[in-house]
Amino acid sequence: MTVHSSETPSRRGRRSSTMGTMPLNDMPWWRWRSHVRSALHMLSDPVFQRDVWQAGVDGYGDVTDAVYRLVEDTWLDNWSAEKYIGTIFRDAEEAALVDAAVLSVLRIMHEVGPDAPVAAYLEHSGWPEAVRAAREAHVRMAAADGDDPDAPPRSLEVLRILTRSA
């Protein structure tokens, strides 16, 4: 599944130089990292998924929103995270963990569909593996950034505030 579009907010305005057809300078690397970390955090936390996604709590999006945040601006659904070593990802191990999580989650999304209810994801036989892979990537990235990997996921509004351009 490819989830990129020329209509997304990160693609507005003048196009910059490209990596393939992807604009490189539309969003700073640290915002990409923040979006990937936010998605991995939500995808890696079964308690959050039950208490927020399944309960329908506003402000956090749903599984599909998290998957889009994971791959939309990075195009990790089209190529490996290793392409971003030294920018979004610190090293090959971090990139490999992100790739494993992306592939695991996308496999499920392809099977259940992007508009499936939250329960379809959580009840999928591959979901525990997807959660484990997302957790490994999340913990590695949080530790590298000096953050507590066990803190609750932030709302999308907090993510927007944290990633506003200076």
CSV table of N, CA and C in Angstrom, one decimal:
chain,number,residue,atom,x,y,z
A,1,MET,N,0.8,-1.2,0.0
A,1,MET,CA,0.0,0.0,0.0
A,1,MET,C,0.9,1.2,0.0
A,2,THR,N,0.6,2.1,-0.8
A,2,THR,CA,1.3,3.4,-0.9
A,2,THR,C,0.3,4.4,-0.3
A,3,VAL,N,0.8,5.2,0.7
A,3,VAL,CA,0.0,6.2,1.3
A,3,VAL,C,0.4,7.6,1.2
A,4,HIS,N,1.1,7.9,0.1
A,4,HIS,CA,1.5,9.3,-0.1
A,4,HIS,C,0.6,10.0,-1.1
A,5,SER,N,0.6,11.3,-1.0
A,5,SER,CA,-0.3,12.0,-1.9
A,5,SER,C,0.3,13.5,-2.0
A,6,SER,N,0.1,14.0,-3.2
A,6,SER,CA,0.5,15.4,-3.4
A,6,SER,C,-0.4,16.4,-2.6
A,7,GLU,N,-1.5,15.9,-2.0
A,7,GLU,CA,-2.4,16.8,-1.3
A,7,GLU,C,-2.1,16.9,0.2
A,8,THR,N,-1.2,16.2,0.7
A,8,THR,CA,-0.9,16.2,2.1
A,8,THR,C,-0.2,17.5,2.5
A,9,PRO,N,-0.5,18.0,3.7
A,9,PRO,CA,0.1,19.3,4.1
A,9,PRO,C,1.6,19.4,4.0
A,10,SER,N,2.3,18.3,4.1
A,10,SER,CA,3.8,18.4,4.0
A,10,SER,C,4.2,18.5,2.6
A,11,ARG,N,3.3,18.5,1.6
A,11,ARG,CA,3.7,18.6,0.2
A,11,ARG,C,3.3,19.9,-0.4
A,12,ARG,N,2.8,20.9,0.4
A,12,ARG,CA,2.3,22.2,-0.1
A,12,ARG,C,3.5,23.0,-0.5
A,13,GLY,N,3.2,24.0,-1.4
A,13,GLY,CA,4.2,25.0,-1.7
A,13,GLY,C,5.2,24.5,-2.7
A,14,ARG,N,6.3,25.3,-2.8
A,14,ARG,CA,7.4,25.0,-3.8
A,14,ARG,C,8.0,23.6,-3.5
A,15,ARG,N,8.2,22.9,-4.6
A,15,ARG,CA,8.9,21.6,-4.4
A,15,ARG,C,10.4,21.8,-4.3
A,16,SER,N,11.0,21.0,-3.4
A,16,SER,CA,12.4,21.1,-3.3
A,16,SER,C,13.1,20.0,-4.1
A,17,SER,N,14.4,19.8,-3.9
A,17,SER,CA,15.1,18.7,-4.6
A,17,SER,C,14.4,17.4,-4.1
A,18,THR,N,14.7,16.4,-4.9
A,18,THR,CA,14.0,15.1,-4.6
A,18,THR,C,14.9,13.9,-4.4
A,19,MET,N,14.3,12.9,-3.7
A,19,MET,CA,15.0,11.6,-3.6
A,19,MET,C,14.0,10.7,-4.3
A,20,GLY,N,14.3,10.4,-5.6
A,20,GLY,CA,13.3,9.8,-6.4
A,20,GLY,C,12.3,10.8,-6.7
A,21,THR,N,11.1,10.6,-6.4
A,21,THR,CA,10.0,11.7,-6.5
A,21,THR,C,9.7,12.3,-5.2
A,22,MET,N,10.3,11.9,-4.1
A,22,MET,CA,10.0,12.5,-2.8
A,22,MET,C,10.8,13.8,-2.5
A,23,PRO,N,10.1,14.8,-2.2
A,23,PRO,CA,10.8,16.1,-1.8
A,23,PRO,C,11.6,15.9,-0.6
A,24,LEU,N,12.8,16.3,-0.6
A,24,LEU,CA,13.7,16.2,0.6
A,24,LEU,C,13.5,17.3,1.7
A,25,ASN,N,13.2,18.4,1.3
A,25,ASN,CA,13.2,19.6,2.2
A,25,ASN,C,11.8,20.0,2.6
A,26,ASP,N,10.8,19.3,2.4
A,26,ASP,CA,9.4,19.7,2.8
A,26,ASP,C,9.2,19.7,4.3
A,27,MET,N,9.9,18.8,5.0
A,27,MET,CA,9.7,18.7,6.4
A,27,MET,C,11.1,18.4,7.0
A,28,PRO,N,11.5,19.2,8.0
A,28,PRO,CA,12.8,18.9,8.6
A,28,PRO,C,12.9,17.5,9.2
A,29,TRP,N,14.1,16.9,9.2
A,29,TRP,CA,14.3,15.5,9.7
A,29,TRP,C,13.7,15.3,11.1
A,30,TRP,N,13.9,16.3,12.0
A,30,TRP,CA,13.4,16.1,13.4
A,30,TRP,C,11.9,15.9,13.5
A,31,ARG,N,11.2,16.6,12.5
A,31,ARG,CA,9.7,16.4,12.5
A,31,ARG,C,9.4,15.0,12.0
A,32,TRP,N,10.1,14.6,11.0
A,32,TRP,CA,9.9,13.2,10.5
A,32,TRP,C,10.1,12.2,11.6
A,33,ARG,N,11.2,12.4,12.4
A,33,ARG,CA,11.6,11.5,13.5
A,33,ARG,C,10.5,11.5,14.5
A,34,SER,N,10.0,12.7,14.8
A,34,SER,CA,8.9,12.9,15.8
A,34,SER,C,7.6,12.1,15.4
A,35,HIS,N,7.3,12.2,14.1
A,35,HIS,CA,6.1,11.5,13.6
A,35,HIS,C,6.3,10.0,13.6
A,36,VAL,N,7.5,9.5,13.2
A,36,VAL,CA,7.7,8.1,13.3
A,36,VAL,C,7.7,7.6,14.7
A,37,ARG,N,8.3,8.3,15.6
A,37,ARG,CA,8.3,7.9,17.0
A,37,ARG,C,6.9,7.9,17.6
A,38,SER,N,6.1,8.9,17.3
A,38,SER,CA,4.8,9.0,17.8
A,38,SER,C,4.0,7.8,17.3
A,39,ALA,N,4.1,7.4,16.1
A,39,ALA,CA,3.4,6.3,15.5
A,39,ALA,C,3.8,5.0,16.2
A,40,LEU,N,5.1,4.8,16.2
A,40,LEU,CA,5.7,3.6,16.9
A,40,LEU,C,5.2,3.5,18.3
A,41,HIS,N,5.2,4.6,19.0
A,41,HIS,CA,4.8,4.6,20.4
A,41,HIS,C,3.4,4.1,20.6
A,42,MET,N,2.5,4.6,19.8
A,42,MET,CA,1.1,4.2,19.8
A,42,MET,C,0.9,2.7,19.4
A,43,LEU,N,1.7,2.4,18.3
A,43,LEU,CA,1.6,1.0,17.8
A,43,LEU,C,2.2,0.0,18.8
A,44,SER,N,3.0,0.4,19.7
A,44,SER,CA,3.8,-0.5,20.6
A,44,SER,C,3.1,-0.7,21.9
A,45,ASP,N,2.0,0.0,22.2
A,45,ASP,CA,1.5,0.0,23.5
A,45,ASP,C,0.1,-0.6,23.6
A,46,PRO,N,-0.1,-1.9,23.9
A,46,PRO,CA,-1.4,-2.5,24.0
A,46,PRO,C,-2.4,-1.9,25.0
A,47,VAL,N,-1.9,-1.4,26.1
A,47,VAL,CA,-2.8,-0.7,27.0
A,47,VAL,C,-3.4,0.6,26.4
A,48,PHE,N,-2.5,1.4,25.8
A,48,PHE,CA,-3.0,2.5,25.0
A,48,PHE,C,-4.0,2.2,24.0
A,49,GLN,N,-3.7,1.1,23.2
A,49,GLN,CA,-4.6,0.7,22.2
A,49,GLN,C,-6.0,0.3,22.7
A,50,ARG,N,-6.0,-0.4,23.8
A,50,ARG,CA,-7.3,-0.8,24.5
A,50,ARG,C,-8.0,0.4,25.1
A,51,ASP,N,-7.3,1.2,25.8
A,51,ASP,CA,-7.9,2.3,26.6
A,51,ASP,C,-8.2,3.6,25.8
A,52,VAL,N,-7.5,3.7,24.6
A,52,VAL,CA,-7.7,4.9,23.8
A,52,VAL,C,-8.3,4.6,22.5
A,53,TRP,N,-7.7,3.7,21.7
A,53,TRP,CA,-8.2,3.4,20.4
A,53,TRP,C,-9.5,2.7,20.5
A,54,GLN,N,-9.5,1.6,21.2
A,54,GLN,CA,-10.7,0.8,21.3
A,54,GLN,C,-11.9,1.5,22.0
A,55,ALA,N,-11.5,2.4,23.0
A,55,ALA,CA,-12.5,3.1,23.7
A,55,ALA,C,-13.0,4.4,22.9
A,56,GLY,N,-12.3,4.7,21.8
A,56,GLY,CA,-12.7,5.8,20.9
A,56,GLY,C,-12.4,7.2,21.5
A,57,VAL,N,-11.3,7.3,22.3
A,57,VAL,CA,-10.9,8.5,22.9
A,57,VAL,C,-10.4,9.5,21.8
A,58,ASP,N,-10.9,10.7,21.8
A,58,ASP,CA,-10.5,11.7,20.8
A,58,ASP,C,-9.1,12.2,21.1
A,59,GLY,N,-8.5,12.7,20.0
A,59,GLY,CA,-7.2,13.4,20.2
A,59,GLY,C,-6.0,12.5,19.9
A,60,TYR,N,-6.2,11.2,19.6
A,60,TYR,CA,-5.0,10.4,19.3
A,60,TYR,C,-5.1,9.7,17.9
A,61,GLY,N,-6.1,10.0,17.2
A,61,GLY,CA,-6.3,9.3,15.9
A,61,GLY,C,-6.6,7.8,16.2
A,62,ASP,N,-6.4,7.0,15.1
A,62,ASP,CA,-6.6,5.6,15.2
A,62,ASP,C,-5.5,4.8,14.6
A,63,VAL,N,-5.6,3.5,14.4
A,63,VAL,CA,-4.5,2.7,13.9
A,63,VAL,C,-4.1,3.3,12.5
A,64,THR,N,-5.0,3.5,11.7
A,64,THR,CA,-4.7,4.0,10.3
A,64,THR,C,-3.9,5.3,10.4
A,65,ASP,N,-4.3,6.2,11.3
A,65,ASP,CA,-3.6,7.5,11.4
A,65,ASP,C,-2.2,7.2,11.8
A,66,ALA,N,-2.0,6.3,12.8
A,66,ALA,CA,-0.6,6.0,13.2
A,66,ALA,C,0.2,5.4,12.1
A,67,VAL,N,-0.4,4.5,11.3
A,67,VAL,CA,0.4,3.9,10.2
A,67,VAL,C,0.7,5.0,9.1
A,68,TYR,N,-0.2,5.9,8.8
A,68,TYR,CA,0.1,7.0,7.9
A,68,TYR,C,1.2,7.9,8.4
A,69,ARG,N,1.2,8.2,9.7
A,69,ARG,CA,2.2,9.0,10.3
A,69,ARG,C,3.6,8.4,10.2
A,70,LEU,N,3.5,7.0,10.3
A,70,LEU,CA,4.8,6.2,10.2
A,70,LEU,C,5.4,6.3,8.8
A,71,VAL,N,4.5,6.3,7.8
A,71,VAL,CA,5.1,6.1,6.4
A,71,VAL,C,4.8,7.3,5.5
A,72,GLU,N,3.9,8.2,5.8
A,72,GLU,CA,3.5,9.2,4.9
A,72,GLU,C,4.6,10.1,4.4
A,73,ASP,N,5.3,10.8,5.2
A,73,ASP,CA,6.3,11.7,4.8
A,73,ASP,C,7.7,11.0,4.5
A,74,THR,N,7.9,9.9,5.2
A,74,THR,CA,9.2,9.2,5.0
A,74,THR,C,9.2,8.2,3.8
A,75,TRP,N,8.0,7.8,3.4
A,75,TRP,CA,7.8,6.9,2.3
A,75,TRP,C,8.4,5.5,2.7
A,76,LEU,N,8.4,5.2,4.0
A,76,LEU,CA,8.9,3.9,4.4
A,76,LEU,C,8.1,2.7,3.9
A,77,ASP,N,7.0,3.0,3.3
A,77,ASP,CA,6.3,1.9,2.6
A,77,ASP,C,6.9,1.6,1.2
A,78,ASN,N,7.8,2.5,0.8
A,78,ASN,CA,8.4,2.3,-0.5
A,78,ASN,C,9.9,2.0,-0.5
A,79,TRP,N,10.6,2.3,0.6
A,79,TRP,CA,12.0,2.0,0.7
A,79,TRP,C,12.4,1.9,2.2
A,80,SER,N,13.6,1.4,2.3
A,80,SER,CA,14.1,1.0,3.7
A,80,SER,C,14.5,2.3,4.5
A,81,ALA,N,14.3,2.2,5.8
A,81,ALA,CA,14.7,3.2,6.7
A,81,ALA,C,16.2,3.5,6.6
A,82,GLU,N,17.0,2.5,6.1
A,82,GLU,CA,18.4,2.7,6.0
A,82,GLU,C,18.8,3.9,5.1
A,83,LYS,N,17.9,4.3,4.2
A,83,LYS,CA,18.1,5.4,3.4
A,83,LYS,C,18.2,6.7,4.2
A,84,TYR,N,17.7,6.7,5.4
A,84,TYR,CA,17.7,7.9,6.3
A,84,TYR,C,18.7,7.8,7.4
A,85,ILE,N,19.6,6.8,7.4
A,85,ILE,CA,20.6,6.8,8.5
A,85,ILE,C,21.4,8.1,8.4
A,86,GLY,N,21.6,8.7,9.6
A,86,GLY,CA,22.3,9.9,9.7
A,86,GLY,C,21.4,11.1,9.6
A,87,THR,N,20.1,10.9,9.3
A,87,THR,CA,19.2,12.0,9.3
A,87,THR,C,18.0,11.7,10.3
A,88,ILE,N,17.1,10.9,9.9
A,88,ILE,CA,16.0,10.5,10.8
A,88,ILE,C,16.4,9.5,11.8
A,89,PHE,N,17.2,8.5,11.3
A,89,PHE,CA,17.6,7.4,12.1
A,89,PHE,C,19.1,7.5,12.4
A,90,ARG,N,19.5,7.1,13.6
A,90,ARG,CA,20.9,7.3,14.1
A,90,ARG,C,21.9,6.3,13.5
A,91,ASP,N,21.4,5.0,13.3
A,91,ASP,CA,22.3,4.0,12.9
A,91,ASP,C,21.5,2.9,12.2
A,92,ALA,N,22.3,1.9,11.7
A,92,ALA,CA,21.7,0.8,11.0
A,92,ALA,C,20.8,-0.1,11.9
A,93,GLU,N,21.1,-0.2,13.2
A,93,GLU,CA,20.3,-1.0,14.0
A,93,GLU,C,18.9,-0.3,14.2
A,94,GLU,N,18.9,1.0,14.5
A,94,GLU,CA,17.7,1.7,14.6
A,94,GLU,C,16.8,1.6,13.3
A,95,ALA,N,17.5,1.8,12.2
A,95,ALA,CA,16.8,1.7,10.9
A,95,ALA,C,16.2,0.3,10.7
A,96,ALA,N,16.9,-0.8,11.0
A,96,ALA,CA,16.5,-2.1,10.9
A,96,ALA,C,15.2,-2.4,11.7
A,97,LEU,N,15.3,-1.9,13.0
A,97,LEU,CA,14.1,-2.1,13.9
A,97,LEU,C,12.9,-1.4,13.3
A,98,VAL,N,13.1,-0.2,12.8
A,98,VAL,CA,11.9,0.6,12.2
A,98,VAL,C,11.4,-0.2,11.0
A,99,ASP,N,12.3,-0.7,10.1
A,99,ASP,CA,11.9,-1.4,8.9
A,99,ASP,C,11.0,-2.7,9.4
A,100,ALA,N,11.5,-3.4,10.4
A,100,ALA,CA,10.7,-4.5,10.8
A,100,ALA,C,9.3,-4.2,11.3
A,101,ALA,N,9.2,-3.1,12.0
A,101,ALA,CA,7.9,-2.6,12.5
A,101,ALA,C,7.0,-2.2,11.4
A,102,VAL,N,7.6,-1.4,10.4
A,102,VAL,CA,6.8,-0.9,9.3
A,102,VAL,C,6.3,-2.1,8.5
A,103,LEU,N,7.1,-3.1,8.2
A,103,LEU,CA,6.7,-4.2,7.4
A,103,LEU,C,5.6,-5.0,8.1
A,104,SER,N,5.8,-5.2,9.4
A,104,SER,CA,4.8,-6.0,10.2
A,104,SER,C,3.5,-5.3,10.2
A,105,VAL,N,3.4,-4.0,10.5
A,105,VAL,CA,2.2,-3.3,10.5
A,105,VAL,C,1.5,-3.2,9.2
A,106,LEU,N,2.3,-2.9,8.1
A,106,LEU,CA,1.7,-2.8,6.8
A,106,LEU,C,1.1,-4.1,6.3
A,107,ARG,N,1.8,-5.2,6.6
A,107,ARG,CA,1.3,-6.5,6.3
A,107,ARG,C,-0.2,-6.7,6.8
A,108,ILE,N,-0.4,-6.3,8.0
A,108,ILE,CA,-1.7,-6.4,8.7
A,108,ILE,C,-2.7,-5.4,8.0
A,109,MET,N,-2.2,-4.2,7.8
A,109,MET,CA,-3.1,-3.2,7.2
A,109,MET,C,-3.5,-3.7,5.8
A,110,HIS,N,-2.7,-4.3,5.0
A,110,HIS,CA,-3.1,-4.8,3.7
A,110,HIS,C,-4.1,-5.9,3.8
A,111,GLU,N,-4.0,-6.7,4.9
A,111,GLU,CA,-4.9,-7.8,5.1
A,111,GLU,C,-6.3,-7.3,5.6
A,112,VAL,N,-6.3,-6.4,6.5
A,112,VAL,CA,-7.6,-6.0,7.1
A,112,VAL,C,-8.2,-4.8,6.5
A,113,GLY,N,-7.4,-4.0,5.8
A,113,GLY,CA,-7.8,-2.8,5.1
A,113,GLY,C,-7.6,-1.6,6.0
A,114,PRO,N,-7.4,-0.4,5.3
A,114,PRO,CA,-7.1,0.8,6.1
A,114,PRO,C,-8.3,1.4,6.8
A,115,ASP,N,-9.5,1.0,6.4
A,115,ASP,CA,-10.7,1.5,7.1
A,115,ASP,C,-11.3,0.5,8.1
A,116,ALA,N,-10.6,-0.5,8.4
A,116,ALA,CA,-11.1,-1.5,9.3
A,116,ALA,C,-11.2,-1.0,10.7
A,117,PRO,N,-12.2,-1.5,11.5
A,117,PRO,CA,-12.3,-1.1,12.9
A,117,PRO,C,-11.0,-1.5,13.7
A,118,VAL,N,-10.8,-0.8,14.7
A,118,VAL,CA,-9.6,-1.0,15.6
A,118,VAL,C,-9.5,-2.5,16.0
A,119,ALA,N,-10.7,-3.1,16.3
A,119,ALA,CA,-10.7,-4.5,16.7
A,119,ALA,C,-10.1,-5.4,15.7
A,120,ALA,N,-10.3,-5.1,14.4
A,120,ALA,CA,-9.8,-6.0,13.3
A,120,ALA,C,-8.3,-6.0,13.4
A,121,TYR,N,-7.6,-4.9,13.7
A,121,TYR,CA,-6.2,-4.9,13.9
A,121,TYR,C,-5.8,-5.7,15.1
A,122,LEU,N,-6.4,-5.4,16.2
A,122,LEU,CA,-6.0,-5.9,17.5
A,122,LEU,C,-6.3,-7.4,17.6
A,123,GLU,N,-7.2,-7.9,16.9
A,123,GLU,CA,-7.6,-9.3,16.9
A,123,GLU,C,-6.8,-10.1,15.8
A,124,HIS,N,-6.1,-9.4,15.0
A,124,HIS,CA,-5.4,-10.1,13.9
A,124,HIS,C,-4.3,-11.0,14.5
A,125,SER,N,-4.1,-12.2,14.0
A,125,SER,CA,-3.1,-13.1,14.5
A,125,SER,C,-1.7,-12.5,14.5
A,126,GLY,N,-1.4,-11.6,13.6
A,126,GLY,CA,0.0,-11.0,13.5
A,126,GLY,C,0.2,-9.8,14.4
A,127,TRP,N,-0.9,-9.3,15.0
A,127,TRP,CA,-0.8,-8.1,15.8
A,127,TRP,C,0.2,-8.2,16.9
A,128,PRO,N,0.2,-9.2,17.7
A,128,PRO,CA,1.3,-9.2,18.8
A,128,PRO,C,2.7,-9.1,18.3
A,129,GLU,N,3.0,-9.7,17.1
A,129,GLU,CA,4.3,-9.5,16.5
A,129,GLU,C,4.5,-8.1,16.1
A,130,ALA,N,3.5,-7.4,15.5
A,130,ALA,CA,3.6,-6.0,15.1
A,130,ALA,C,3.8,-5.1,16.3
A,131,VAL,N,3.1,-5.4,17.4
A,131,VAL,CA,3.3,-4.6,18.6
A,131,VAL,C,4.7,-4.8,19.1
A,132,ARG,N,5.2,-6.0,19.1
A,132,ARG,CA,6.6,-6.3,19.6
A,132,ARG,C,7.6,-5.6,18.8
A,133,ALA,N,7.5,-5.6,17.4
A,133,ALA,CA,8.4,-5.0,16.5
A,133,ALA,C,8.4,-3.4,16.7
A,134,ALA,N,7.2,-2.9,16.9
A,134,ALA,CA,7.0,-1.5,17.1
A,134,ALA,C,7.6,-1.1,18.5
A,135,ARG,N,7.5,-1.9,19.4
A,135,ARG,CA,8.0,-1.7,20.8
A,135,ARG,C,9.6,-1.6,20.7
A,136,GLU,N,10.1,-2.6,20.1
A,136,GLU,CA,11.6,-2.6,20.0
A,136,GLU,C,12.1,-1.3,19.3
A,137,ALA,N,11.5,-0.9,18.2
A,137,ALA,CA,11.9,0.3,17.5
A,137,ALA,C,11.7,1.5,18.4
A,138,HIS,N,10.5,1.6,19.0
A,138,HIS,CA,10.2,2.7,19.9
A,138,HIS,C,11.1,2.8,21.1
A,139,VAL,N,11.4,1.7,21.7
A,139,VAL,CA,12.3,1.8,22.9
A,139,VAL,C,13.7,2.3,22.4
A,140,ARG,N,14.2,1.7,21.3
A,140,ARG,CA,15.5,2.1,20.8
A,140,ARG,C,15.6,3.6,20.5
A,141,MET,N,14.6,4.1,19.8
A,141,MET,CA,14.5,5.5,19.4
A,141,MET,C,14.4,6.4,20.6
A,142,ALA,N,13.5,6.1,21.6
A,142,ALA,CA,13.2,6.9,22.8
A,142,ALA,C,14.5,7.0,23.6
A,143,ALA,N,15.2,5.8,23.8
A,143,ALA,CA,16.4,5.8,24.6
A,143,ALA,C,17.5,6.7,23.9
A,144,ALA,N,17.6,6.6,22.6
A,144,ALA,CA,18.6,7.4,21.9
A,144,ALA,C,18.3,8.9,22.0
A,145,ASP,N,17.0,9.2,22.2
A,145,ASP,CA,16.7,10.7,22.3
A,145,ASP,C,16.6,11.1,23.8
A,146,GLY,N,16.9,10.2,24.7
A,146,GLY,CA,16.9,10.5,26.1
A,146,GLY,C,15.5,10.6,26.7
A,147,ASP,N,14.5,9.9,26.1
A,147,ASP,CA,13.1,10.0,26.6
A,147,ASP,C,12.7,8.7,27.3
A,148,ASP,N,11.7,8.7,28.1
A,148,ASP,CA,11.2,7.5,28.8
A,148,ASP,C,10.3,6.8,27.8
A,149,PRO,N,10.7,5.6,27.4
A,149,PRO,CA,9.8,4.8,26.5
A,149,PRO,C,8.5,4.3,27.1
A,150,ASP,N,8.4,4.4,28.4
A,150,ASP,CA,7.2,3.9,29.1
A,150,ASP,C,6.2,5.1,29.4
A,151,ALA,N,6.6,6.3,29.1
A,151,ALA,CA,5.6,7.4,29.3
A,151,ALA,C,4.5,7.2,28.3
A,152,PRO,N,3.3,7.6,28.7
A,152,PRO,CA,2.1,7.4,27.8
A,152,PRO,C,2.3,8.2,26.5
A,153,PRO,N,1.7,7.7,25.4
A,153,PRO,CA,1.8,8.4,24.1
A,153,PRO,C,1.2,9.8,24.2
A,154,ARG,N,1.8,10.7,23.5
A,154,ARG,CA,1.3,12.1,23.5
A,154,ARG,C,0.1,12.2,22.5
A,155,SER,N,-0.8,13.1,22.7
A,155,SER,CA,-1.9,13.4,21.8
A,155,SER,C,-1.4,14.0,20.5
A,156,LEU,N,-2.2,13.9,19.5
A,156,LEU,CA,-1.8,14.5,18.2
A,156,LEU,C,-1.7,16.0,18.3
A,157,GLU,N,-2.4,16.7,19.2
A,157,GLU,CA,-2.3,18.1,19.4
A,157,GLU,C,-0.9,18.4,20.0
A,158,VAL,N,-0.5,17.6,21.0
A,158,VAL,CA,0.8,17.8,21.6
A,158,VAL,C,1.9,17.6,20.5
A,159,LEU,N,1.7,16.6,19.7
A,159,LEU,CA,2.7,16.3,18.6
A,159,LEU,C,2.8,17.5,17.7
A,160,ARG,N,1.6,18.1,17.3
A,160,ARG,CA,1.6,19.3,16.4
A,160,ARG,C,2.3,20.4,17.1
A,161,ILE,N,2.1,20.7,18.4
A,161,ILE,CA,2.8,21.8,19.1
A,161,ILE,C,4.3,21.5,19.1
A,162,LEU,N,4.7,20.3,19.4
A,162,LEU,CA,6.1,20.0,19.4
A,162,LEU,C,6.8,20.1,18.1
A,163,THR,N,6.1,19.9,17.0
A,163,THR,CA,6.7,19.9,15.7
A,163,THR,C,6.5,21.1,14.9
A,164,ARG,N,6.0,22.1,15.5
A,164,ARG,CA,5.8,23.4,14.8
A,164,ARG,C,7.1,23.9,14.4
A,165,SER,N,7.2,24.6,13.2
A,165,SER,CA,8.4,25.2,12.8
A,165,SER,C,8.7,26.4,13.7
A,166,ALA,N,10.0,26.6,14.0
A,166,ALA,CA,10.5,27.7,14.8
A,166,ALA,C,10.5,28.9,14.0
